[in-house]
Coordinates of C-alpha atoms and ligand atoms in Angstrom, one line a residue:
M103 CA 61.5 71.2 52.0
T104 CA 60.3 74.9 50.9
N105 CA 59.0 75.7 47.4
Q106 CA 61.8 78.0 47.3
S107 CA 64.4 75.4 48.1
T108 CA 62.4 72.9 45.7
S109 CA 63.6 75.1 43.0
V110 CA 66.7 75.7 44.0
A111 CA 67.3 72.0 44.0
E112 CA 65.6 71.8 40.5
Q113 CA 68.4 74.6 39.6
A114 CA 71.3 72.6 40.9
T115 CA 70.0 69.4 39.2
L116 CA 69.8 71.5 35.7
A117 CA 73.0 73.1 36.9
I118 CA 74.5 69.8 37.0
S119 CA 73.3 68.0 33.7
S120 CA 74.9 70.9 31.9
V121 CA 78.3 69.5 32.9
N122 CA 80.1 67.3 30.8
T123 CA 81.5 64.2 32.3
G124 CA 83.7 62.5 30.3
V125 CA 87.8 62.8 30.0
F126 CA 88.9 66.0 28.3
I127 CA 92.0 65.2 25.9
D128 CA 93.6 66.9 23.3
G129 CA 90.7 69.6 23.1
E130 CA 87.9 66.6 23.1
W131 CA 85.4 65.3 25.4
G132 CA 85.0 61.3 25.0
E133 CA 84.8 58.5 27.6
S134 CA 87.3 56.5 28.9
A135 CA 89.3 53.9 27.5
S136 CA 87.7 51.1 29.6
G137 CA 84.4 52.6 29.5
A138 CA 84.0 53.1 33.0
R139 CA 82.3 55.5 34.8
F140 CA 82.4 56.8 38.7
E141 CA 79.4 57.8 41.4
V142 CA 79.6 61.7 42.7
I143 CA 77.8 61.6 45.8
N144 CA 75.8 64.4 47.5
P145 CA 76.8 64.3 51.1
A146 CA 74.1 66.0 52.4
T147 CA 71.7 63.5 51.2
E148 CA 73.8 60.4 50.4
G149 CA 72.0 59.9 46.8
I150 CA 74.1 59.6 43.6
I151 CA 73.7 63.0 41.4
A152 CA 76.2 62.0 38.5
T153 CA 78.7 59.4 37.0
V154 CA 82.0 60.2 35.5
A155 CA 84.1 59.0 33.2
N156 CA 86.6 56.8 35.5
G157 CA 90.3 57.8 33.7
D158 CA 93.1 54.7 33.6
A159 CA 96.8 55.0 32.6
S160 CA 96.2 54.9 28.6
D161 CA 93.8 58.1 29.0
A162 CA 96.2 59.6 31.1
R163 CA 99.1 58.7 28.3
R164 CA 97.2 60.2 25.8
A165 CA 96.5 63.4 27.7
I166 CA 100.2 63.6 28.6
E167 CA 100.9 63.5 24.6
A168 CA 98.9 66.1 23.6
C169 CA 100.4 68.2 26.2
N170 CA 104.0 67.1 24.8
R171 CA 102.5 67.9 21.3
V172 CA 101.4 71.6 21.8
Q173 CA 103.9 73.1 24.5
K174 CA 106.5 74.6 22.4
Q175 CA 103.6 76.4 20.2
W176 CA 101.6 77.4 23.2
A177 CA 105.0 78.9 24.8
K178 CA 105.4 81.3 21.8
T179 CA 101.8 83.0 22.5
S180 CA 101.7 86.2 23.4
P181 CA 101.5 87.2 26.6
R182 CA 98.7 89.5 26.2
E183 CA 96.9 86.7 24.7
R184 CA 97.3 84.1 27.3
S185 CA 96.4 87.2 29.5
E186 CA 93.3 87.9 27.7
I187 CA 92.3 84.3 27.6
L188 CA 92.5 84.4 31.7
R189 CA 90.6 87.3 31.9
R190 CA 87.4 86.0 30.1
A191 CA 87.6 83.1 31.5
Y192 CA 87.2 85.3 34.8
D193 CA 84.2 86.8 33.4
L194 CA 82.9 83.9 32.7
V195 CA 83.0 82.3 36.1
M196 CA 81.3 85.1 37.2
D197 CA 78.7 85.1 34.8
R198 CA 78.1 81.4 35.9
Q199 CA 79.0 82.0 39.6
E200 CA 75.2 80.6 40.5
Q201 CA 75.5 77.6 38.5
L202 CA 79.0 76.6 39.6
A203 CA 78.1 77.4 43.3
L204 CA 74.8 75.0 42.9
I205 CA 77.2 72.4 41.4
M206 CA 80.0 72.8 44.3
T207 CA 77.3 72.7 47.1
S208 CA 75.7 69.5 45.7
E209 CA 78.7 67.3 45.4
M210 CA 80.8 68.6 48.2
G211 CA 78.4 70.2 50.8
K212 CA 79.4 73.8 51.7
P213 CA 76.3 75.9 52.2
L214 CA 75.4 77.6 49.1
P215 CA 76.5 81.1 50.2
E216 CA 79.8 79.9 50.9
A217 CA 80.1 77.8 47.4
R218 CA 79.7 81.5 45.9
G219 CA 82.2 82.9 47.7
E220 CA 84.3 80.4 46.7
V221 CA 83.9 81.0 42.9
A222 CA 84.4 84.4 43.6
Y223 CA 87.5 84.0 45.3
A224 CA 88.5 81.1 42.6
A225 CA 87.5 83.5 39.6
E226 CA 90.0 85.9 41.2
F227 CA 93.0 84.1 40.7
L228 CA 92.2 84.0 36.9
R229 CA 92.2 87.7 37.1
W230 CA 95.0 87.9 39.2
F231 CA 96.9 85.7 36.9
S232 CA 95.8 87.0 33.7
E233 CA 97.4 90.6 34.8
E234 CA 100.5 88.7 35.8
A235 CA 101.1 87.0 32.7
V236 CA 102.1 90.2 30.9
R237 CA 104.5 91.4 33.6
I238 CA 106.5 88.1 33.7
G239 CA 109.9 90.1 33.1
G240 CA 113.1 89.5 33.5
D241 CA 116.6 90.8 34.7
T242 CA 119.4 92.6 33.3
T243 CA 122.9 93.7 35.3
L244 CA 126.7 93.5 35.0
T245 CA 128.9 91.3 36.6
G246 CA 130.6 92.6 39.8
D247 CA 134.0 93.5 37.6
G248 CA 131.8 95.0 34.9
K249 CA 133.3 92.6 32.3
N250 CA 130.5 90.3 31.6
R251 CA 126.5 91.0 30.8
I252 CA 123.7 88.8 32.5
I253 CA 120.5 88.9 31.2
V254 CA 118.1 86.7 32.8
T255 CA 114.7 85.7 30.8
K256 CA 112.1 83.6 32.1
E257 CA 110.4 80.5 30.2
P258 CA 107.5 78.4 31.0
V259 CA 108.7 75.1 32.9
G260 CA 106.9 72.5 30.4
P261 CA 104.0 70.4 30.9
C262 CA 102.4 70.5 34.7
V263 CA 100.7 67.9 36.6
L264 CA 98.3 69.4 38.6
V265 CA 96.4 67.6 41.5
T266 CA 93.8 69.0 43.7
P267 CA 91.6 68.2 46.9
W268 CA 88.0 67.8 47.1
N269 CA 87.5 70.4 49.6
F270 CA 87.9 73.9 47.4
P271 CA 86.5 72.2 44.3
L272 CA 86.9 75.4 42.1
A273 CA 89.4 77.5 43.8
M274 CA 92.2 74.7 43.9
G275 CA 92.2 74.2 40.5
T276 CA 92.0 78.0 39.4
R277 CA 95.2 78.7 41.6
K278 CA 97.2 76.3 39.6
I279 CA 95.5 76.4 36.3
G280 CA 95.6 80.5 36.2
P281 CA 99.3 80.5 36.6
A282 CA 100.1 77.9 34.4
I283 CA 98.6 79.3 31.9
A284 CA 99.9 82.8 32.6
A285 CA 103.0 81.1 32.4
G286 CA 102.6 79.5 28.8
C287 CA 102.4 76.0 30.5
T288 CA 100.2 73.1 29.1
I289 CA 98.4 70.7 31.7
V290 CA 97.0 67.7 32.5
F291 CA 95.1 68.0 35.5
K292 CA 93.5 65.3 38.0
P293 CA 90.4 66.8 40.0
A294 CA 89.6 64.8 43.3
D295 CA 87.0 62.2 42.7
L296 CA 84.9 62.8 45.2
T297 CA 84.0 66.3 43.4
P298 CA 84.9 66.2 40.2
L299 CA 81.8 68.0 38.7
T300 CA 82.7 71.8 39.5
S301 CA 86.0 71.1 37.9
L302 CA 85.0 69.4 34.8
A303 CA 82.2 72.7 34.4
L304 CA 85.4 75.0 34.8
V305 CA 87.0 73.2 31.8
D306 CA 84.1 73.8 29.4
I307 CA 84.7 77.5 30.7
L308 CA 88.4 77.9 29.8
V309 CA 88.0 76.2 26.2
E310 CA 85.1 78.8 26.0
A311 CA 87.4 81.4 26.9
G312 CA 90.3 80.7 24.2
V313 CA 92.4 77.9 25.9
P314 CA 93.5 75.8 22.4
K315 CA 93.4 72.5 21.7
G316 CA 95.6 70.0 23.8
V317 CA 97.0 72.7 26.3
L318 CA 94.5 71.9 29.0
N319 CA 93.8 68.1 29.8
V320 CA 91.7 66.8 32.0
V321 CA 91.1 63.1 33.5
C322 CA 89.4 62.1 36.6
T323 CA 89.4 58.8 38.4
T324 CA 89.5 56.5 41.4
A325 CA 92.9 55.1 40.5
P326 CA 94.8 58.0 40.7
G327 CA 98.1 56.1 41.5
D328 CA 97.4 54.9 37.9
V329 CA 96.8 58.1 36.0
V330 CA 99.0 60.6 38.0
G331 CA 101.9 57.9 38.1
T332 CA 101.7 57.6 34.3
W333 CA 102.3 61.5 34.1
M334 CA 105.0 61.6 36.5
S335 CA 106.9 58.8 35.3
S336 CA 106.4 59.9 31.6
G337 CA 109.1 61.9 31.4
I338 CA 107.7 64.6 29.4
A339 CA 105.9 66.6 32.5
R340 CA 108.1 68.8 34.0
K341 CA 106.5 69.9 37.2
I342 CA 104.3 68.5 39.6
S343 CA 101.9 71.3 41.3
F344 CA 99.8 69.6 44.0
T345 CA 97.1 70.2 46.7
G346 CA 96.3 67.6 49.2
S347 CA 97.5 65.6 52.3
T348 CA 101.4 65.4 52.9
A349 CA 101.0 61.6 52.8
V350 CA 100.4 61.8 49.1
G351 CA 102.5 64.6 48.6
V352 CA 105.6 63.1 49.9
R353 CA 104.9 59.8 47.5
L354 CA 104.4 62.6 44.6
L355 CA 107.8 64.1 45.5
E356 CA 109.5 60.5 45.8
Q357 CA 108.1 60.2 41.7
A358 CA 109.1 63.5 40.9
S359 CA 112.6 62.5 41.8
E360 CA 113.1 60.3 39.1
H361 CA 113.0 63.0 36.4
V362 CA 113.7 65.6 38.6
M363 CA 110.4 67.6 37.7
R364 CA 109.9 70.9 39.8
S365 CA 107.4 70.4 42.6
S366 CA 105.1 72.7 44.5
M367 CA 103.4 71.1 47.4
E368 CA 100.4 72.4 49.2
L369 CA 100.0 70.1 52.2
G370 CA 98.0 69.4 55.1
G371 CA 98.3 71.9 58.4
N372 CA 97.7 71.9 62.2
A373 CA 96.9 75.6 62.7
P374 CA 97.4 76.8 66.3
F375 CA 95.1 79.7 67.0
I376 CA 96.4 81.7 70.2
V377 CA 94.3 84.0 72.2
F378 CA 96.3 86.4 74.6
A379 CA 94.4 87.4 78.0
D380 CA 95.0 91.4 76.0
A381 CA 93.5 90.2 73.0
D382 CA 89.8 91.8 72.2
L383 CA 87.6 88.7 73.2
D384 CA 85.1 89.0 70.9
R385 CA 87.2 89.8 68.3
S386 CA 89.1 86.6 68.7
V387 CA 85.7 84.6 69.0
D388 CA 84.8 86.2 65.7
G389 CA 88.2 85.0 64.4
A390 CA 87.9 81.7 66.0
V391 CA 84.5 81.5 64.5
A392 CA 86.0 82.4 60.9
A393 CA 89.0 80.3 61.0
K394 CA 87.2 77.0 62.6
M395 CA 84.1 76.9 60.8
R396 CA 85.3 78.0 57.1
N397 CA 84.3 74.9 55.0
M398 CA 82.6 73.3 58.1
G399 CA 86.2 73.1 59.3
E400 CA 87.6 71.0 56.4
A401 CA 90.0 73.4 55.4
C402 CA 93.9 73.0 55.6
T403 CA 94.0 76.5 57.2
A404 CA 91.1 75.4 59.9
A405 CA 92.7 76.7 63.3
N406 CA 93.2 72.7 64.8
R407 CA 94.6 73.9 68.4
L408 CA 92.7 77.1 69.7
F409 CA 95.5 77.8 72.7
V410 CA 94.0 80.5 75.2
H411 CA 95.3 81.9 77.9
R412 CA 94.1 80.3 81.3
S413 CA 92.5 83.6 82.3
I414 CA 89.9 83.8 79.6
A415 CA 89.9 80.7 78.9
A416 CA 86.4 79.7 80.0
E417 CA 84.8 82.4 79.3
F418 CA 86.2 82.1 75.7
G419 CA 85.2 78.8 75.4
R420 CA 81.4 79.8 76.8
K421 CA 81.2 82.5 73.7
L422 CA 82.4 80.6 71.2
A423 CA 80.2 77.8 72.1
D424 CA 77.0 80.1 72.2
K425 CA 78.0 81.1 68.7
L426 CA 78.6 77.7 67.2
S427 CA 75.5 76.5 68.8
Q428 CA 73.2 79.0 67.2
L429 CA 74.6 77.9 63.4
S430 CA 72.2 76.0 61.6
V431 CA 72.8 72.4 60.4
G432 CA 71.8 71.1 57.0
N433 CA 71.5 70.8 53.3
G434 CA 73.8 73.9 52.1
I435 CA 71.2 74.1 49.1
N436 CA 68.8 75.6 51.8
P437 CA 68.1 79.2 52.8
G438 CA 69.4 80.1 56.4
I439 CA 72.0 77.1 56.3
D440 CA 75.4 77.9 58.3
V441 CA 77.0 74.3 58.2
G442 CA 76.7 71.6 55.5
P443 CA 77.9 67.9 56.1
L444 CA 81.3 66.3 56.0
V445 CA 82.1 65.3 52.6
E446 CA 81.9 61.7 53.4
E447 CA 80.7 58.6 55.6
R448 CA 84.8 58.2 56.8
A449 CA 85.4 61.5 58.0
L450 CA 82.4 61.3 60.2
A451 CA 83.8 58.0 61.8
K452 CA 87.2 59.9 62.2
I453 CA 85.9 63.0 63.9
Q454 CA 84.1 61.2 66.3
G455 CA 86.7 59.1 66.9
L456 CA 88.9 61.9 67.9
V457 CA 86.4 64.0 70.1
D458 CA 85.9 60.8 71.9
D459 CA 89.3 60.6 72.6
A460 CA 89.6 63.7 73.8
I461 CA 86.8 63.4 76.4
A462 CA 88.3 59.9 77.5
K463 CA 91.7 62.3 78.2
G464 CA 89.6 64.6 80.4
A465 CA 88.0 67.3 78.1
T466 CA 84.6 68.4 78.5
V467 CA 82.0 69.1 75.8
T468 CA 80.8 72.8 75.5
C469 CA 78.6 71.7 73.0
G470 CA 78.0 69.4 70.2
G471 CA 79.9 66.3 70.2
Q472 CA 77.8 63.6 68.1
R473 CA 76.6 63.7 64.9
A474 CA 73.6 65.0 63.8
Q475 CA 70.6 62.6 63.2
G476 CA 69.2 61.8 59.7
A477 CA 70.8 61.1 56.1
G478 CA 73.5 62.9 55.2
Y479 CA 77.0 63.1 57.2
F480 CA 76.4 66.3 59.2
F481 CA 78.6 66.6 62.7
Q482 CA 77.3 69.1 65.3
P483 CA 79.4 72.0 65.5
T484 CA 81.6 71.1 68.4
V485 CA 83.9 73.0 71.8
L486 CA 85.5 70.8 73.7
S487 CA 87.1 72.4 76.8
E488 CA 90.2 71.8 79.0
V489 CA 91.7 69.5 76.3
S490 CA 95.1 67.7 77.3
P491 CA 97.8 68.0 74.9
D492 CA 98.3 64.5 74.7
S493 CA 94.9 64.2 73.0
E494 CA 95.0 62.8 69.4
L495 CA 93.3 65.9 67.5
M496 CA 96.3 67.8 68.9
S497 CA 98.4 66.0 66.4
Q498 CA 96.4 65.5 63.3
E499 CA 94.3 67.8 61.0
I500 CA 90.6 67.4 62.5
F501 CA 88.9 68.5 59.4
G502 CA 85.6 69.3 60.9
P503 CA 83.6 71.4 62.8
V504 CA 85.2 70.6 66.3
A505 CA 87.0 73.3 68.2
P506 CA 89.4 71.9 71.1
V507 CA 90.5 74.7 73.6
I508 CA 93.6 74.3 75.5
P509 CA 94.7 76.7 78.6
F510 CA 98.2 78.1 78.5
D511 CA 99.9 80.2 81.2
E512 CA 103.1 81.7 79.4
E513 CA 104.1 83.2 76.1
Q514 CA 107.1 81.0 75.6
E515 CA 104.8 78.0 76.7
V516 CA 102.4 78.3 73.9
I517 CA 105.2 78.9 71.4
D518 CA 106.8 75.9 72.0
L519 CA 103.3 74.1 72.0
A520 CA 102.4 75.7 68.8
N521 CA 105.3 74.5 66.8
D522 CA 105.3 70.9 68.5
T523 CA 103.9 69.7 65.0
P524 CA 105.6 68.3 61.6
W525 CA 103.5 70.9 60.4
G526 CA 103.8 74.9 59.7
L527 CA 101.3 76.4 57.2
V528 CA 99.5 78.8 59.0
G529 CA 99.3 80.4 63.0
Y530 CA 96.5 82.7 64.2
V531 CA 97.6 85.5 67.2
F532 CA 95.3 87.8 69.0
T533 CA 96.6 90.2 70.8
Q534 CA 96.4 94.0 71.4
D535 CA 100.2 94.4 71.9
V536 CA 102.0 94.9 68.5
D537 CA 105.3 93.9 70.1
R538 CA 103.8 90.6 71.2
G539 CA 102.2 90.0 67.9
L540 CA 105.0 90.5 65.8
R541 CA 107.1 88.4 68.1
M542 CA 104.9 85.6 68.0
S543 CA 104.4 86.3 64.3
E544 CA 108.1 85.5 63.8
A545 CA 108.1 83.0 66.0
L546 CA 105.6 80.3 64.8
E547 CA 107.0 77.9 62.5
V548 CA 104.4 78.7 59.6
G549 CA 104.1 79.9 56.2
M550 CA 101.6 82.5 57.0
V551 CA 100.3 83.8 60.3
G552 CA 96.6 86.0 60.7
L553 CA 97.2 88.8 63.3
N554 CA 94.4 89.2 64.8
T555 CA 92.2 87.9 61.5
G556 CA 90.9 84.5 61.0
I557 CA 90.9 84.5 57.6
V558 CA 94.1 84.6 55.6
S559 CA 93.6 83.3 52.1
N560 CA 93.9 85.7 49.4
P561 CA 94.7 85.5 45.6
A562 CA 97.1 88.5 45.9
A563 CA 99.3 87.1 48.9
P564 CA 101.7 84.0 48.8
F565 CA 99.7 81.0 50.1
G566 CA 101.6 78.3 51.7
G567 CA 103.6 76.5 54.5
V568 CA 107.0 75.2 55.8
K569 CA 107.9 71.9 57.2
S570 CA 105.6 69.0 56.3
S571 CA 102.9 71.7 55.1
G572 CA 104.7 72.0 51.8
L573 CA 106.7 73.5 48.8
G574 CA 106.6 76.6 46.7
R575 CA 103.8 79.6 47.1
E576 CA 100.6 79.8 45.2
G577 CA 99.3 83.3 44.6
G578 CA 100.8 86.9 45.0
R579 CA 103.8 88.0 42.8
V580 CA 105.5 84.9 43.3
G581 CA 102.8 82.3 42.3
I582 CA 103.8 82.6 38.8
D583 CA 107.0 81.9 39.6
E584 CA 106.4 78.3 40.3
F585 CA 105.5 77.9 36.4
L586 CA 108.7 79.5 34.9
E587 CA 112.3 78.8 34.9
Y588 CA 114.8 81.1 35.1
K589 CA 117.6 81.3 31.8
Y590 CA 120.9 83.3 32.4
I591 CA 122.6 84.3 29.3
A592 CA 126.1 85.4 29.8
V593 CA 127.2 88.0 27.4
P594 CA 130.7 89.7 27.3
R595 CA 131.1 93.4 27.0
T596 CA 133.5 93.8 24.1
Ligands
NAD888 P1 94.4 63.5 49.5 O1 95.7 64.0 49.2 O2 93.9 62.2 49.5 O3 93.9 63.7 47.9 C1 94.4 65.0 47.0 C2 94.7 64.3 45.3 O4 95.4 63.5 45.3 C3 93.2 63.8 45.0 O5 93.0 64.4 44.0 C4 93.4 62.4 45.1 O6 92.9 61.9 44.3 C5 94.8 62.2 44.4 N1 95.6 61.2 45.1 C6 95.4 60.2 46.0 N2 96.1 59.4 45.9 C7 97.0 59.6 44.9 C8 98.1 59.0 44.8 N3 98.5 57.9 45.2 N4 98.8 59.8 43.5 C9 98.4 60.5 43.1 N5 97.5 61.5 43.5 C10 96.3 60.7 44.5 O7 93.2 64.8 50.2 P2 92.2 65.3 50.3 O8 91.9 64.4 51.5 O9 91.7 65.0 48.7 O10 92.5 67.0 51.1 C11 92.6 67.3 52.3 C12 93.8 67.2 52.3 O11 94.1 68.4 51.6 C13 94.4 67.8 53.7 O12 95.4 67.1 54.1 C14 94.4 69.0 54.0 O13 94.8 69.8 54.5 C15 95.1 69.7 52.2 N6 94.8 70.9 51.6 C16 95.8 71.5 52.0 C17 95.8 72.9 51.0 C18 96.7 73.8 51.0 O14 96.7 74.9 50.3 N7 98.0 73.8 51.7 C19 94.5 73.2 50.5 C20 93.3 72.4 50.6 C21 93.6 71.4 51.0

């Protein structure tokens, strides 16, 4: 380890030691009711970096009751007040960008430059929704016969359950907390137990920015069913906003039905990445690197199946392999690292299994293919060529740095292959033919399309999927609507 990285490691330790690791309920940090704690592991070193209060159903109960107590009062605050809280939070997050990035890299593994990028992306949601808070608006019109006025107002839905995954530990939180605060909703928040520290650091920032007592409550736990289940069955929560796997999302939708809760679901993906023979090859390879390697492939938007026209598939595979094999794999806290570890040991075994299955079904390894030696959960960036459509990785999220290239011949064939999945989050299309690009964008059964780009996420855009990838949208002009109820007032014209 170099002197420089030693000092970065020390800064990371210092940043982690500054995080409050309790449960945060009704404006107070404390231990969980049971006093139990769980460990947070650095996936690059396999070392324990912190312990966090392990919340249970009784903590969850107190948290949702705090929401209940303050919801009405919070809903009455002025939009400007809520806007300014979010704007201050944006500034504070950016002031502490380095600290938050160090915490994130330590608990989740993404390289420090990517972690800094996520902090900036996450902060943008706070700024975006600070601007939306004062533009909630409403509508007024006349009935068709002109006899009645229609006045439409918007009100906060009420207490919200927010549950987030480990892969974007800050942005998945701010994408929900931002609009919830802007709309005037109270919050119970459960971050992922693999990466709780970044979210806990955010709590102190939000409190410093002015979020009042009881409005934001956070319980981390290794028993998510107990904590979230308590909120879902409470009869107090009016909304669930979940980002995570489809399996858990479906379970939460079942629970939401008991009290007919508003539900937003950002679930899994199985993104097709389609390159036509007329595409700019270098641009499509760069797009594939971005769409595949962001977050080590651990993204719902990750290119999962790379369909490349047969006439260019071999060249595309070689160029992609050239780029991926030049990436340096290692502890993301060190300078010059492009690819960090996977989040946990279990992920390595799953990915090795998918790669081995594809090879057994005829794929060839163009680069990578194995876990990297030594401590930490590292997998080599991998390109597989001539992947058979019946390989297991075609039908599930790889969630790792593995790019399977599948040759195709005809446009309709690739549309059918791309849509042959229960998921529909994002699709990528590379072509220089404008008509084809738009035709393909319409034909793909997805919520988002990257047309000649490998990156679609942006706070100003409505992020979300169709089919088993989810319900609702986060970000953009519609993001706040997920946290608002419309009320229509009928007034006769006398
Ligand atoms: P996960 O579903 O295992 O966990 C997500 C969250 O749900 C965690 O906080 C977890 O503790 C909690 N959880 C687990 N079981 C629960 C239960 N029974 N009741 C209530 N909560 C429960 O997902 P993950 O492994 O953390 O994240 C990866 C998944 O998230 C992938 O499928 C990925 O595609 C998806 N994801 C989607 C988006 C999107 O915007 N569509 C973004 C990021 C990640």
